[in-house]
Tab-separated table of C-alpha atoms (C1' of nucleotides) in Angstrom:
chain	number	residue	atom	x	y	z
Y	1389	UNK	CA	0.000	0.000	0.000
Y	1390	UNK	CA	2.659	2.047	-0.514
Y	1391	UNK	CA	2.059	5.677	-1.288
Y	1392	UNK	CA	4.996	7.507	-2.879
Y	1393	UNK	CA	3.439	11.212	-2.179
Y	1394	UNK	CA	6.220	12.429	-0.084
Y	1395	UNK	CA	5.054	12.222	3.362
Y	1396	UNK	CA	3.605	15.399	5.268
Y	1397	UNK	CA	2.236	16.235	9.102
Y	1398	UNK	CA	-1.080	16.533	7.047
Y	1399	UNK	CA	-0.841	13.161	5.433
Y	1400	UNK	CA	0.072	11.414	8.874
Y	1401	UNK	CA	-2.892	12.945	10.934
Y	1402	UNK	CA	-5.172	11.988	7.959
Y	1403	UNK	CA	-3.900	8.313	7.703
Y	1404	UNK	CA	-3.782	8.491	11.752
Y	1405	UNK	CA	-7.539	9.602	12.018
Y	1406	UNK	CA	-8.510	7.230	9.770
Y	1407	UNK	CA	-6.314	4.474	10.947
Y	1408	UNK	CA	-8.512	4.749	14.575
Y	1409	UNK	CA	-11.474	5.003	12.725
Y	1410	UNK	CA	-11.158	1.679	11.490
Y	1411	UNK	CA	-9.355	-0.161	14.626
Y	1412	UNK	CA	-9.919	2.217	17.519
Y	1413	UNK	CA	-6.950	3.777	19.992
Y	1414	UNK	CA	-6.261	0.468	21.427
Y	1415	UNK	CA	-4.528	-1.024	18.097
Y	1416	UNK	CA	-3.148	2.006	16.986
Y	1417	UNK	CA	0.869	2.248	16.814
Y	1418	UNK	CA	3.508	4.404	14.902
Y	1419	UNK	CA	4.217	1.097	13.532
Y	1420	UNK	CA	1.384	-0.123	12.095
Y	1421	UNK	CA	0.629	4.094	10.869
Y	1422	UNK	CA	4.387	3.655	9.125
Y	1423	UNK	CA	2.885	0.489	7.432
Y	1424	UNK	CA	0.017	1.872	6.124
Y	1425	UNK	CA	1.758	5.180	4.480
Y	1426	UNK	CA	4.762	2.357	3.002
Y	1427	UNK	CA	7.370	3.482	5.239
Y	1428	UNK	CA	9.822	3.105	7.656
Y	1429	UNK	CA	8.531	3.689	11.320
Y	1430	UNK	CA	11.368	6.220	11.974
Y	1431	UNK	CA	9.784	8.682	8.638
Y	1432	UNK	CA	7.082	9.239	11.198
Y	1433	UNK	CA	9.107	10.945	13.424
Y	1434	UNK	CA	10.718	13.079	10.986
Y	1435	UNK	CA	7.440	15.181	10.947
Y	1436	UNK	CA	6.096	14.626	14.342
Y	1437	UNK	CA	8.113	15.184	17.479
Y	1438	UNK	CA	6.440	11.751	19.493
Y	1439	UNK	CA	3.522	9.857	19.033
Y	1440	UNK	CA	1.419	11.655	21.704
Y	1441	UNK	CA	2.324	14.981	19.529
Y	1442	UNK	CA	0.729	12.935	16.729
Y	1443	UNK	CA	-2.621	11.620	18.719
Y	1444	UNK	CA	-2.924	15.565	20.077
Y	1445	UNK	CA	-2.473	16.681	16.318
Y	1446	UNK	CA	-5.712	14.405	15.740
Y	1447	UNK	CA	-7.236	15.666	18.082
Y	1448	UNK	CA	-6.997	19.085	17.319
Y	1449	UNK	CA	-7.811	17.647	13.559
Y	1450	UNK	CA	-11.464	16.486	14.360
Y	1451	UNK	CA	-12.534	19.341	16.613
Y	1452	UNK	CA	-11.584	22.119	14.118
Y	1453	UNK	CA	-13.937	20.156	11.760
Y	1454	UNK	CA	-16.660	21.546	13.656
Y	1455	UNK	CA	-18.459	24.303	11.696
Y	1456	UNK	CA	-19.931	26.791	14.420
Y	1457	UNK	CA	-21.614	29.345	12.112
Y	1458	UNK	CA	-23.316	32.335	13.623
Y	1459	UNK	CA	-27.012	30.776	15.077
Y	1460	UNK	CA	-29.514	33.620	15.033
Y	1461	UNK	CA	-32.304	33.635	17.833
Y	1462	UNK	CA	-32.019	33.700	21.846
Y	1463	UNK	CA	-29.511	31.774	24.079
Y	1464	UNK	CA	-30.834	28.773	24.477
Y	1465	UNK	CA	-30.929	28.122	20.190
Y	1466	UNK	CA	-27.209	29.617	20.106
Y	1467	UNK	CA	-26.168	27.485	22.862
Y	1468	UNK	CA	-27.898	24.249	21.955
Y	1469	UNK	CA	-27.072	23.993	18.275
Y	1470	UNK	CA	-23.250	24.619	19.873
Y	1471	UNK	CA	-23.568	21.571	21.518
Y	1472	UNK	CA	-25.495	19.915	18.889
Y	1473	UNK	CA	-22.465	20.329	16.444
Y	1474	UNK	CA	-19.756	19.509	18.777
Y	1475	UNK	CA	-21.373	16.451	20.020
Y	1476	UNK	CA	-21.992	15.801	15.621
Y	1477	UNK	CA	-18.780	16.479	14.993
Y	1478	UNK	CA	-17.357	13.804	17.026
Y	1479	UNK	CA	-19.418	11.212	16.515
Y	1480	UNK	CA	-18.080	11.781	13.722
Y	1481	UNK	CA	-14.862	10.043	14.291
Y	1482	UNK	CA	-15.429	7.438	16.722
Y	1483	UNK	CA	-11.729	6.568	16.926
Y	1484	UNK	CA	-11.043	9.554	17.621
Y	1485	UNK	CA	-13.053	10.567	20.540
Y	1486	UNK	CA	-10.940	9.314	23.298
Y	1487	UNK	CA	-8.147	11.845	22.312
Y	1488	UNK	CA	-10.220	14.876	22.342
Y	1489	UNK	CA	-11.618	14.065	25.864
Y	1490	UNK	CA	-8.041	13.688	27.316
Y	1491	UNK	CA	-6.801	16.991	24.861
Y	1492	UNK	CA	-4.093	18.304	27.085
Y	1493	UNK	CA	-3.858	21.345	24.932
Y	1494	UNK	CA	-6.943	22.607	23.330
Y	1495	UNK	CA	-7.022	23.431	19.610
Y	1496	UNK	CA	-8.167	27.029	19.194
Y	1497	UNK	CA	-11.332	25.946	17.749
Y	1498	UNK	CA	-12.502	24.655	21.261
Y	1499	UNK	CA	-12.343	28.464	22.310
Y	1500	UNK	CA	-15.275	29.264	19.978
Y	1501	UNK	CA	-17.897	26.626	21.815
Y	1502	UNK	CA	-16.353	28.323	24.859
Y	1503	UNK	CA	-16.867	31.831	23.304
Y	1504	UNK	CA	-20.154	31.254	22.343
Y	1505	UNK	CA	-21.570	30.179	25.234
Y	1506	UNK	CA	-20.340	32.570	27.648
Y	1507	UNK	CA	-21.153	35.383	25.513
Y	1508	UNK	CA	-24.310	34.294	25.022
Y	1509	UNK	CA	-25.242	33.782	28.529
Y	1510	UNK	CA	-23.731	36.559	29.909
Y	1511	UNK	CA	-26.041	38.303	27.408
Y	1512	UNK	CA	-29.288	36.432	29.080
Y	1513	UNK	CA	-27.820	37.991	32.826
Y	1514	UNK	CA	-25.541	34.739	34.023
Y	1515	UNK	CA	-22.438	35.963	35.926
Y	1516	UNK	CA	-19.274	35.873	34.510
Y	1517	UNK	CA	-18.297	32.757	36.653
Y	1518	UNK	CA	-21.619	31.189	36.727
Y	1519	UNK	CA	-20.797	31.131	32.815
Y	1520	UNK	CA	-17.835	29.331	32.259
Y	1521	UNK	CA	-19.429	26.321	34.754
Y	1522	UNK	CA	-22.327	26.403	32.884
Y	1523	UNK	CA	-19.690	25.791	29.683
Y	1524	UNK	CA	-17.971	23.497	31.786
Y	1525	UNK	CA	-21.299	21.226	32.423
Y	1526	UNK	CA	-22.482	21.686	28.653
Y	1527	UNK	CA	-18.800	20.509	27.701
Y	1528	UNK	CA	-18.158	17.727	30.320
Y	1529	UNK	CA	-21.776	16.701	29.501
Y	1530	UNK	CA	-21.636	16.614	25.726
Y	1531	UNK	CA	-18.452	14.832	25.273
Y	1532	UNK	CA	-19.324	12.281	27.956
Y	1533	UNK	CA	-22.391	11.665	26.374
Y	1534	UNK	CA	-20.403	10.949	23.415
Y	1535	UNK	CA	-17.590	8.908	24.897
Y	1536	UNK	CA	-20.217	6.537	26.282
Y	1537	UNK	CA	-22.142	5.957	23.369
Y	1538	UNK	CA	-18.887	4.800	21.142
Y	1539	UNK	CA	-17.792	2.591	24.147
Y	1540	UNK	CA	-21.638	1.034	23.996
Y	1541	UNK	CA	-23.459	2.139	26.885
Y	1542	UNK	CA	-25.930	-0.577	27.890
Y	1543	UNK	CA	-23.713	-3.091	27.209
Y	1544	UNK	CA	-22.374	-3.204	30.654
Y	1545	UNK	CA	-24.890	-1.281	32.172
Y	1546	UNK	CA	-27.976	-3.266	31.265
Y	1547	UNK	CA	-29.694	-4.270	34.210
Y	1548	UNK	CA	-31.659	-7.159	32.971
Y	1549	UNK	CA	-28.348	-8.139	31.220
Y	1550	UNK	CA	-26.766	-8.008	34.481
Y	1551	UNK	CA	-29.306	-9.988	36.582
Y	1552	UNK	CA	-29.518	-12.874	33.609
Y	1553	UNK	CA	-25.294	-12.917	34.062
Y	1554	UNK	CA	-25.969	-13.353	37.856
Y	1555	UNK	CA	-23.941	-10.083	38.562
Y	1556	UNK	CA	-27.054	-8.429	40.748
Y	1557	UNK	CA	-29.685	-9.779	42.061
Y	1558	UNK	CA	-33.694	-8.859	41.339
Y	1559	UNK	CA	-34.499	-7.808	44.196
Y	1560	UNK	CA	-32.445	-5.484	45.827
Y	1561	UNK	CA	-33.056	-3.151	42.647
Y	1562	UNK	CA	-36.852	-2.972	41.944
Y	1563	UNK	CA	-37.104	0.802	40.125
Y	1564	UNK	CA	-33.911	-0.258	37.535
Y	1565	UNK	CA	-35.940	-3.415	36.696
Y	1566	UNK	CA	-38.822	-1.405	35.250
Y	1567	UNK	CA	-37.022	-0.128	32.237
Y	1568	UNK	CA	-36.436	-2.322	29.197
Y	1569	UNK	CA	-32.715	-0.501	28.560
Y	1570	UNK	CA	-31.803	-2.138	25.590
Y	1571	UNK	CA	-34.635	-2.426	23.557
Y	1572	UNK	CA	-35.475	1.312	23.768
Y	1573	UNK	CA	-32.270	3.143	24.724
Y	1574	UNK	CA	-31.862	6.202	21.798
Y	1575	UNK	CA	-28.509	8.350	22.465
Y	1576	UNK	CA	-30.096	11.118	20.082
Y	1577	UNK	CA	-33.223	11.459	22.294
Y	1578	UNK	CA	-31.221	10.947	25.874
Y	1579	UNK	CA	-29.058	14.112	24.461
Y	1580	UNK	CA	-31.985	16.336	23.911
Y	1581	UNK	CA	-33.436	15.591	27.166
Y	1582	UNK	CA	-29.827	16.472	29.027
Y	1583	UNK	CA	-29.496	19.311	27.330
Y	1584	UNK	CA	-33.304	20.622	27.137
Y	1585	UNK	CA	-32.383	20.069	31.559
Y	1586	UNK	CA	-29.538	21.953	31.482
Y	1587	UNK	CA	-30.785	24.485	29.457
Y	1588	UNK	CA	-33.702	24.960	31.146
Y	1589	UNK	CA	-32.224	24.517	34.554
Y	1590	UNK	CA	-29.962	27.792	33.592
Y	1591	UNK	CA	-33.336	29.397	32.720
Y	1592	UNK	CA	-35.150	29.244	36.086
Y	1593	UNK	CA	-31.887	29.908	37.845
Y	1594	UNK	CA	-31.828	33.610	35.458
Y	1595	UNK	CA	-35.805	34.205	35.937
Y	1596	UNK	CA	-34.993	33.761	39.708
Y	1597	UNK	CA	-33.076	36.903	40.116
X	854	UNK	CA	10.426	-5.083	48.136
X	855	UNK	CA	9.676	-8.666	47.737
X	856	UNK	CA	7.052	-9.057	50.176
X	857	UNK	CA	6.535	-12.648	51.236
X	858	UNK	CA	2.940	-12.751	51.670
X	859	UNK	CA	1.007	-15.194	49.009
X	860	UNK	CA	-0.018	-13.516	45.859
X	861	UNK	CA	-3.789	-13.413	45.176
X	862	UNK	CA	-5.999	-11.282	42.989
X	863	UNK	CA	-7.010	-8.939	45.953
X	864	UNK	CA	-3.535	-8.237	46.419
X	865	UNK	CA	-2.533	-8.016	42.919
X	866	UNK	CA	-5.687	-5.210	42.559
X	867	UNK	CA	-4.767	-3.278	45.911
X	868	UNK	CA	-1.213	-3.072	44.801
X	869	UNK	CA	-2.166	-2.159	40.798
X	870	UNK	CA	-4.348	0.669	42.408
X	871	UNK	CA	-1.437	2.112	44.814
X	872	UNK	CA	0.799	2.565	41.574
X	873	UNK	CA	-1.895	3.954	39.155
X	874	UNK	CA	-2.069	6.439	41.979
X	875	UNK	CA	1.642	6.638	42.089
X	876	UNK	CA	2.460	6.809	38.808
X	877	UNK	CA	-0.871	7.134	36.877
X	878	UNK	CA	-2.374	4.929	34.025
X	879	UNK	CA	0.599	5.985	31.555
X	880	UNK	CA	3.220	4.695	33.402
X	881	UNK	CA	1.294	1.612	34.361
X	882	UNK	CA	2.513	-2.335	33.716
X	883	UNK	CA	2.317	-5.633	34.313
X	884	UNK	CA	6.316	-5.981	34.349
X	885	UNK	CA	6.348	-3.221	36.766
X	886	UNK	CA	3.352	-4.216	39.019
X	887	UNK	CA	5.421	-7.469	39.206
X	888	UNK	CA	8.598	-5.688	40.625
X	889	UNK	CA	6.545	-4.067	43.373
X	890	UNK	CA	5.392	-6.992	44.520
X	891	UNK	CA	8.669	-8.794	44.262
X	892	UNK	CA	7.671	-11.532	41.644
X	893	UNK	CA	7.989	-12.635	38.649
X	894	UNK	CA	5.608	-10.869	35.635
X	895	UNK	CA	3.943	-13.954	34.718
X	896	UNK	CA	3.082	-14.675	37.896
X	897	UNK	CA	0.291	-12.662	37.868
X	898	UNK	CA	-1.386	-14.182	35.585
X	899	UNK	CA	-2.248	-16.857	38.210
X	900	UNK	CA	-4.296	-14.851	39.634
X	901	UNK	CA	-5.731	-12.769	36.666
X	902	UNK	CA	-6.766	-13.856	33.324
X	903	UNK	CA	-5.151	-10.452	31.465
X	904	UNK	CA	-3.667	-6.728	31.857
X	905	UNK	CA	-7.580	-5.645	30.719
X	906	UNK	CA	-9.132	-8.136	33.332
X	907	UNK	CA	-6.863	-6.856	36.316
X	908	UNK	CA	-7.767	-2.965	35.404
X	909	UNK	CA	-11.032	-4.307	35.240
X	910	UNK	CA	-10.900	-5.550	39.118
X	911	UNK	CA	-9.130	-2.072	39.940
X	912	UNK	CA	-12.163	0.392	38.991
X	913	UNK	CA	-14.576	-1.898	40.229
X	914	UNK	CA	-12.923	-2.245	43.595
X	915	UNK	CA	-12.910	1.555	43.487
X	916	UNK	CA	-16.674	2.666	42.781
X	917	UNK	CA	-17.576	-0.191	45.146
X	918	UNK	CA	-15.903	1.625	47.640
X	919	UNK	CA	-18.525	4.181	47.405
X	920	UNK	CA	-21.138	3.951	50.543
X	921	UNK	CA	-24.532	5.357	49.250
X	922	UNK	CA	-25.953	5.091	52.499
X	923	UNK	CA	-29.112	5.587	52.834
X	924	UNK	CA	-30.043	9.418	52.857
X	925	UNK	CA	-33.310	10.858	53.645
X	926	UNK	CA	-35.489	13.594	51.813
X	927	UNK	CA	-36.999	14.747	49.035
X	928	UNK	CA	-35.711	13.656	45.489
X	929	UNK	CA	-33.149	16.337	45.525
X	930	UNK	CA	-31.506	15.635	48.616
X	931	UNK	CA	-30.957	11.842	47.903
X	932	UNK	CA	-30.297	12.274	44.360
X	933	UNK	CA	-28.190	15.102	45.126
X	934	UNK	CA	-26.095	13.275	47.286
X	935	UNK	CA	-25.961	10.093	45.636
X	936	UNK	CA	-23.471	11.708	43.219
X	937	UNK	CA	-21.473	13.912	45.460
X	938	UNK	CA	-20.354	10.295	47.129
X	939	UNK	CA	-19.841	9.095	43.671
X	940	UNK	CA	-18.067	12.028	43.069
X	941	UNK	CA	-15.712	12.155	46.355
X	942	UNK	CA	-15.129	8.466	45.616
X	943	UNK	CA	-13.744	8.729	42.479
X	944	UNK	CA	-11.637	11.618	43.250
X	945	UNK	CA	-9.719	9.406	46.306
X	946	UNK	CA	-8.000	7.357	43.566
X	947	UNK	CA	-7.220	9.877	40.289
X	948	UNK	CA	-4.939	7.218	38.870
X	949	UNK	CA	-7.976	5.261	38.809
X	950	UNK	CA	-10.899	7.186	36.942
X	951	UNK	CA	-9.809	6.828	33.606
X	952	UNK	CA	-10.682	3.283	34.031
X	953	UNK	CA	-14.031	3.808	35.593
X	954	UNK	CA	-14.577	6.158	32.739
X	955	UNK	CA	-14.196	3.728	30.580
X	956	UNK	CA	-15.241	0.367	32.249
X	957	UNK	CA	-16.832	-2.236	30.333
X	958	UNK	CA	-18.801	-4.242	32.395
X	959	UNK	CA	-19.395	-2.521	35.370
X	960	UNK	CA	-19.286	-3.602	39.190
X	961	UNK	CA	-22.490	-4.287	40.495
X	962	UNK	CA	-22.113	-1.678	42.892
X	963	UNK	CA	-22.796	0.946	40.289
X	964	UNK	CA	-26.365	-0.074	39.621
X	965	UNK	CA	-26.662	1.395	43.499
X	966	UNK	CA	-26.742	4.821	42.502
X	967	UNK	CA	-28.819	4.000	39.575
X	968	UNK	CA	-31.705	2.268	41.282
X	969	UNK	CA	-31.802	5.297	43.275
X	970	UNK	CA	-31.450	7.958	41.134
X	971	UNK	CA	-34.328	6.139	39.171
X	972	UNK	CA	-36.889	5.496	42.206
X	973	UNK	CA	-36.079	8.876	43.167
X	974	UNK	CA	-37.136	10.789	40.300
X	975	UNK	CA	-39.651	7.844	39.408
X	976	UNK	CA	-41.215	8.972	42.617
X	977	UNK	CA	-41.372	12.253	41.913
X	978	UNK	CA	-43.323	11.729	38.933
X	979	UNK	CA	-40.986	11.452	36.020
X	980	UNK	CA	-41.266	8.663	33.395
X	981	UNK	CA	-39.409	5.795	33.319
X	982	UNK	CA	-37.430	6.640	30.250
X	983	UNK	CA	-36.875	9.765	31.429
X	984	UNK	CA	-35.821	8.770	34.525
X	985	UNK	CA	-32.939	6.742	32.895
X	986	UNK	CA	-32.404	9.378	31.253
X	987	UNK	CA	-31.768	11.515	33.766
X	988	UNK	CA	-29.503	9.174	35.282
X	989	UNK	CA	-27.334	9.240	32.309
X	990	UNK	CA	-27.263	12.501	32.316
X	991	UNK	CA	-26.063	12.904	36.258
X	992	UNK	CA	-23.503	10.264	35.385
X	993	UNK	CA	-21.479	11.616	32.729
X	994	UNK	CA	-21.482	15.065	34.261
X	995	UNK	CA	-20.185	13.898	37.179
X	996	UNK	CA	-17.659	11.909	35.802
X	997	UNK	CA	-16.982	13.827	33.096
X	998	UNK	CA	-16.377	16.662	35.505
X	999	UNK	CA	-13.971	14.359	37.930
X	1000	UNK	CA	-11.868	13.310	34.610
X	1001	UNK	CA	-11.561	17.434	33.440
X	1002	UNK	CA	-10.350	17.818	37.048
X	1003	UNK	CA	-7.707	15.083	37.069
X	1004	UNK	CA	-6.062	16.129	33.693
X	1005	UNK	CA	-6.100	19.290	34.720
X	1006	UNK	CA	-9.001	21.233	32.870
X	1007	UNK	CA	-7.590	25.299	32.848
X	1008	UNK	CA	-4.121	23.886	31.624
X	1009	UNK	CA	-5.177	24.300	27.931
X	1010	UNK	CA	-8.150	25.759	28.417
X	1011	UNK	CA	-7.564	29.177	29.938
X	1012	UNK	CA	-7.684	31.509	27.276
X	1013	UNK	CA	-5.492	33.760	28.863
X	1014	UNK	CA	-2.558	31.400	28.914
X	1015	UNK	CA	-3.593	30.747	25.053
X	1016	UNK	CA	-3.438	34.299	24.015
X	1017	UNK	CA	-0.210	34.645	25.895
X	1018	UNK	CA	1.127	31.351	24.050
X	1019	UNK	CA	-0.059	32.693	20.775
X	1020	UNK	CA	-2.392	30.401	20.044
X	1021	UNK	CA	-5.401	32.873	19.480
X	1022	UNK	CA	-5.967	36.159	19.591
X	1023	UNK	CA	-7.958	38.356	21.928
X	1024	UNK	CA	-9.457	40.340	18.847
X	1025	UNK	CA	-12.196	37.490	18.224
X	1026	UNK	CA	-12.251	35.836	22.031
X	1027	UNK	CA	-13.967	39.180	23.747
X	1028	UNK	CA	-16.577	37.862	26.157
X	1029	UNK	CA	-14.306	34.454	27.549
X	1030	UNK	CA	-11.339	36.827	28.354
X	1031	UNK	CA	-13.556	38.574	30.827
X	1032	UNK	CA	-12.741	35.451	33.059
X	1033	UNK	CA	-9.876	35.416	34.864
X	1034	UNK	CA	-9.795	31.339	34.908
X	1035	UNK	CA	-6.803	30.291	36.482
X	1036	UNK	CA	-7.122	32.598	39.399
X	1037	UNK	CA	-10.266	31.678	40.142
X	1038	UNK	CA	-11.782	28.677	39.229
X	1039	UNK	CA	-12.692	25.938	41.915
X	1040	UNK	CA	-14.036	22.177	40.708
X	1041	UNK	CA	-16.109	21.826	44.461
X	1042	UNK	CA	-18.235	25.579	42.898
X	1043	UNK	CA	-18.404	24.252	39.543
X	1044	UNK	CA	-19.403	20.800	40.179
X	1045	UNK	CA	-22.478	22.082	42.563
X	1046	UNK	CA	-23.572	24.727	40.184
X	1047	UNK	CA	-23.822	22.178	37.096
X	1048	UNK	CA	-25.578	19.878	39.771
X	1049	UNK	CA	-28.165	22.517	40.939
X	1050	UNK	CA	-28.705	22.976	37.512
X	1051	UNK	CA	-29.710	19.610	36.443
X	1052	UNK	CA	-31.744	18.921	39.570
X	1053	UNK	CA	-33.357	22.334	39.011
X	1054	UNK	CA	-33.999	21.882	35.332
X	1055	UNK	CA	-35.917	18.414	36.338
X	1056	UNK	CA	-37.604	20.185	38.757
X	1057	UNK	CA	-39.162	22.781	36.286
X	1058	UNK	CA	-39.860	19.835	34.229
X	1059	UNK	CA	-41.531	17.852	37.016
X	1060	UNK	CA	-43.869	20.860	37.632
X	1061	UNK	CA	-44.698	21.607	34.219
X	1062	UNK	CA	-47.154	18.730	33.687
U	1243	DA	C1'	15.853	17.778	4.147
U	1244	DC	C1'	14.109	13.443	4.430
U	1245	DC	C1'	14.318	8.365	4.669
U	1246	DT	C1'	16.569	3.906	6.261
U	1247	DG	C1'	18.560	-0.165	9.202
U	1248	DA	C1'	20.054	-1.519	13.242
U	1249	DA	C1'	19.592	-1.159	17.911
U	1250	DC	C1'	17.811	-0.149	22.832
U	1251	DA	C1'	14.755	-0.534	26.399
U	1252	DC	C1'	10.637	-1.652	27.030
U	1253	DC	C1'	5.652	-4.095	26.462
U	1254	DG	C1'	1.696	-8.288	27.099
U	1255	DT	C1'	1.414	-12.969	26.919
U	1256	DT	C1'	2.435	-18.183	26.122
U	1257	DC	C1'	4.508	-22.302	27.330
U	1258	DA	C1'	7.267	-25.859	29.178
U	1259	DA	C1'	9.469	-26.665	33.232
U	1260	DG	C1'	10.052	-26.657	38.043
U	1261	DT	C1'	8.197	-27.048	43.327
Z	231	DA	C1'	-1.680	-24.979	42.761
Z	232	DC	C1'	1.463	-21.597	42.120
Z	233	DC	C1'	5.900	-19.643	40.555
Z	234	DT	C1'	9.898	-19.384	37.190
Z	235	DG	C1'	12.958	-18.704	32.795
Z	236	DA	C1'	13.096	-18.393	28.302
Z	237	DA	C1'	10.892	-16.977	24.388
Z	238	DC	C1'	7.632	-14.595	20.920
Z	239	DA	C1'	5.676	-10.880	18.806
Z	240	DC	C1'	5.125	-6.648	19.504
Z	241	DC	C1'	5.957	-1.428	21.254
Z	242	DG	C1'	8.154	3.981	21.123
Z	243	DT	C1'	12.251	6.116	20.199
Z	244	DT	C1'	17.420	7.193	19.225
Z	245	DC	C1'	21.197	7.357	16.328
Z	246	DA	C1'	24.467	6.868	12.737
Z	247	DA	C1'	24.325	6.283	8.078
Z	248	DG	C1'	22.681	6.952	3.612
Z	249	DT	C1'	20.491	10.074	-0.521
DNA sequence: ACCTGAACACCGTTCAAGT
DNA sequence: ACCTGAACACCGTTCAAGT
């Protein structure tokens, strides 16, 4: 499979991205990236100063994908279709997901969610403080909404699955019992009911003042 | 530090979560878990079946640490703290939460705070679904929070330090550099704000119908 | 400037052998 | 039943050498 367009940083975050696309972080080595471009593990490092420089470049990759174009209407449409996209955008790229959770330094196209959002509440009243948590809920919500849907949520959380397994028992959990998890369980509609919460959560807490 | 005591699975996962708090998940292996303990590397799998299976045993020896003693109140109060002790749990071991984040199958322990988070707001009138619902979305906040707080969320995130590093400019970042982050911020504040805004936003939901 | 081959210091895991 | 030594098939990364 061997490529002879010179090799690039460009061409190794593409072939990286895809690369845990189609086998997830855990397989993922310099190695097996070298194999794929037909070349010499070492090439790599000729345009990338480690492999974690390499993941982060990903990283940075997929969330500056995300197209945050200017959302007329009041604060809660501005801030929800901000969420909407980011959460989009990396469902996106599955693989991928795990490195922007753990992003040790943010691409600059994180700041715009961030900018957005605080803007926009601080616009509807919210403190200046009160504005970045609410950010920080929206963000730690969103992306581990995400990062439990591409690791299957309900697989090990199942509580029907986990009583036929023998791992609890019926009848010390009664209310868990009542809900058929994995016959009904929709990530789409379990995001819009967070975030219609949250959103409306910040609401009541601004009409309170 | 060959310790002479018998090697068993319990003391294979007590000693596996001492050096993921040591040294943290990075740093973490088998051959090296092995030297602690004075033994060979293969030894250990004696007592456990693979590298995945022992991490396994570690978060699930963690969140079962968790005592979600029984609290009395209304739905806000138990639900409320139901996930501080989740919270304060997961924050003794740091090394840890990555793998909680990301467990599998999960200890039957968790499917405590579920079964009341779900009678809870079952009991308070919301729907079944919802109510699931719900608990996902109390669950990745609060995790999702604990994991920003490990890595170290304000490290790449603080715009200020970003402008400074070059990395964007304070021409199109107006309303975030308002915040003086680093200064300032405080996980205990945040993570009670996001949490009185979820409970609150049920609450408005709860008394809508 | 960019790629290579050989090498170093690690991994997880298997297997036959010991007690 | 539990531990060991040697081995296999991998890692990330460095370095001197090639073009």
């Amino acid at each position: 499979m061997a490529h002879r367009s010179p090799l690039s940083r460009d061409r190794l975050v593409a072939e990286a991205l895809a690369m845990l696309d189609d086998d997830g972080l855990d397989r993922f080595s310099v190695r097996r990236l070298a194999d794929r471009l037909g070349v010499t593990p070492m090439a790599v490092y000729n345009h990338v100063s480690s492999k974690g420089d390499l993941l982060q470049a990903v990283a940075d990759a997929v969330v500056s994908e995300a197209d945050y174009r200017a959302v007329r209407g009041d604060w809660r449409r501005v801030v929800g279709t901000c969420f909407r996209t980011l959460r989009t955008t990396c469902l996106a790229h599955p693989g991928a997901v795990p490195l922007v959770e753990s992003s040790q330094t943010l691409h600059p196209s994180i700041f715009r969610p961030m900018e957005i959002t605080v803007a926009a509440l601080r616009g509807a009243g919210l403190g200046a403080r009160d504005a970045v948590r609410a950010y920080f809920l929206l963000t730690t919500f969103t992306l581990g909404q995400v990062g439990y849907q591409i690791r299957g949520w309900g697989r090990g959380v199942d509580p029907r699955a986990a009583i036929r397994e023998g791992r609890i028992s019926s009848a010390t959990f009664p209310a868990i019992l009542d809900v058929r998890l994995k016959e009904q369980w929709d990530f789409d509609q379990a995001f819009e009911f967070g975030l219609a919460v949250i959103l409306g959560g910040i609401d009541t807490r601004l009409r309170r003042r």
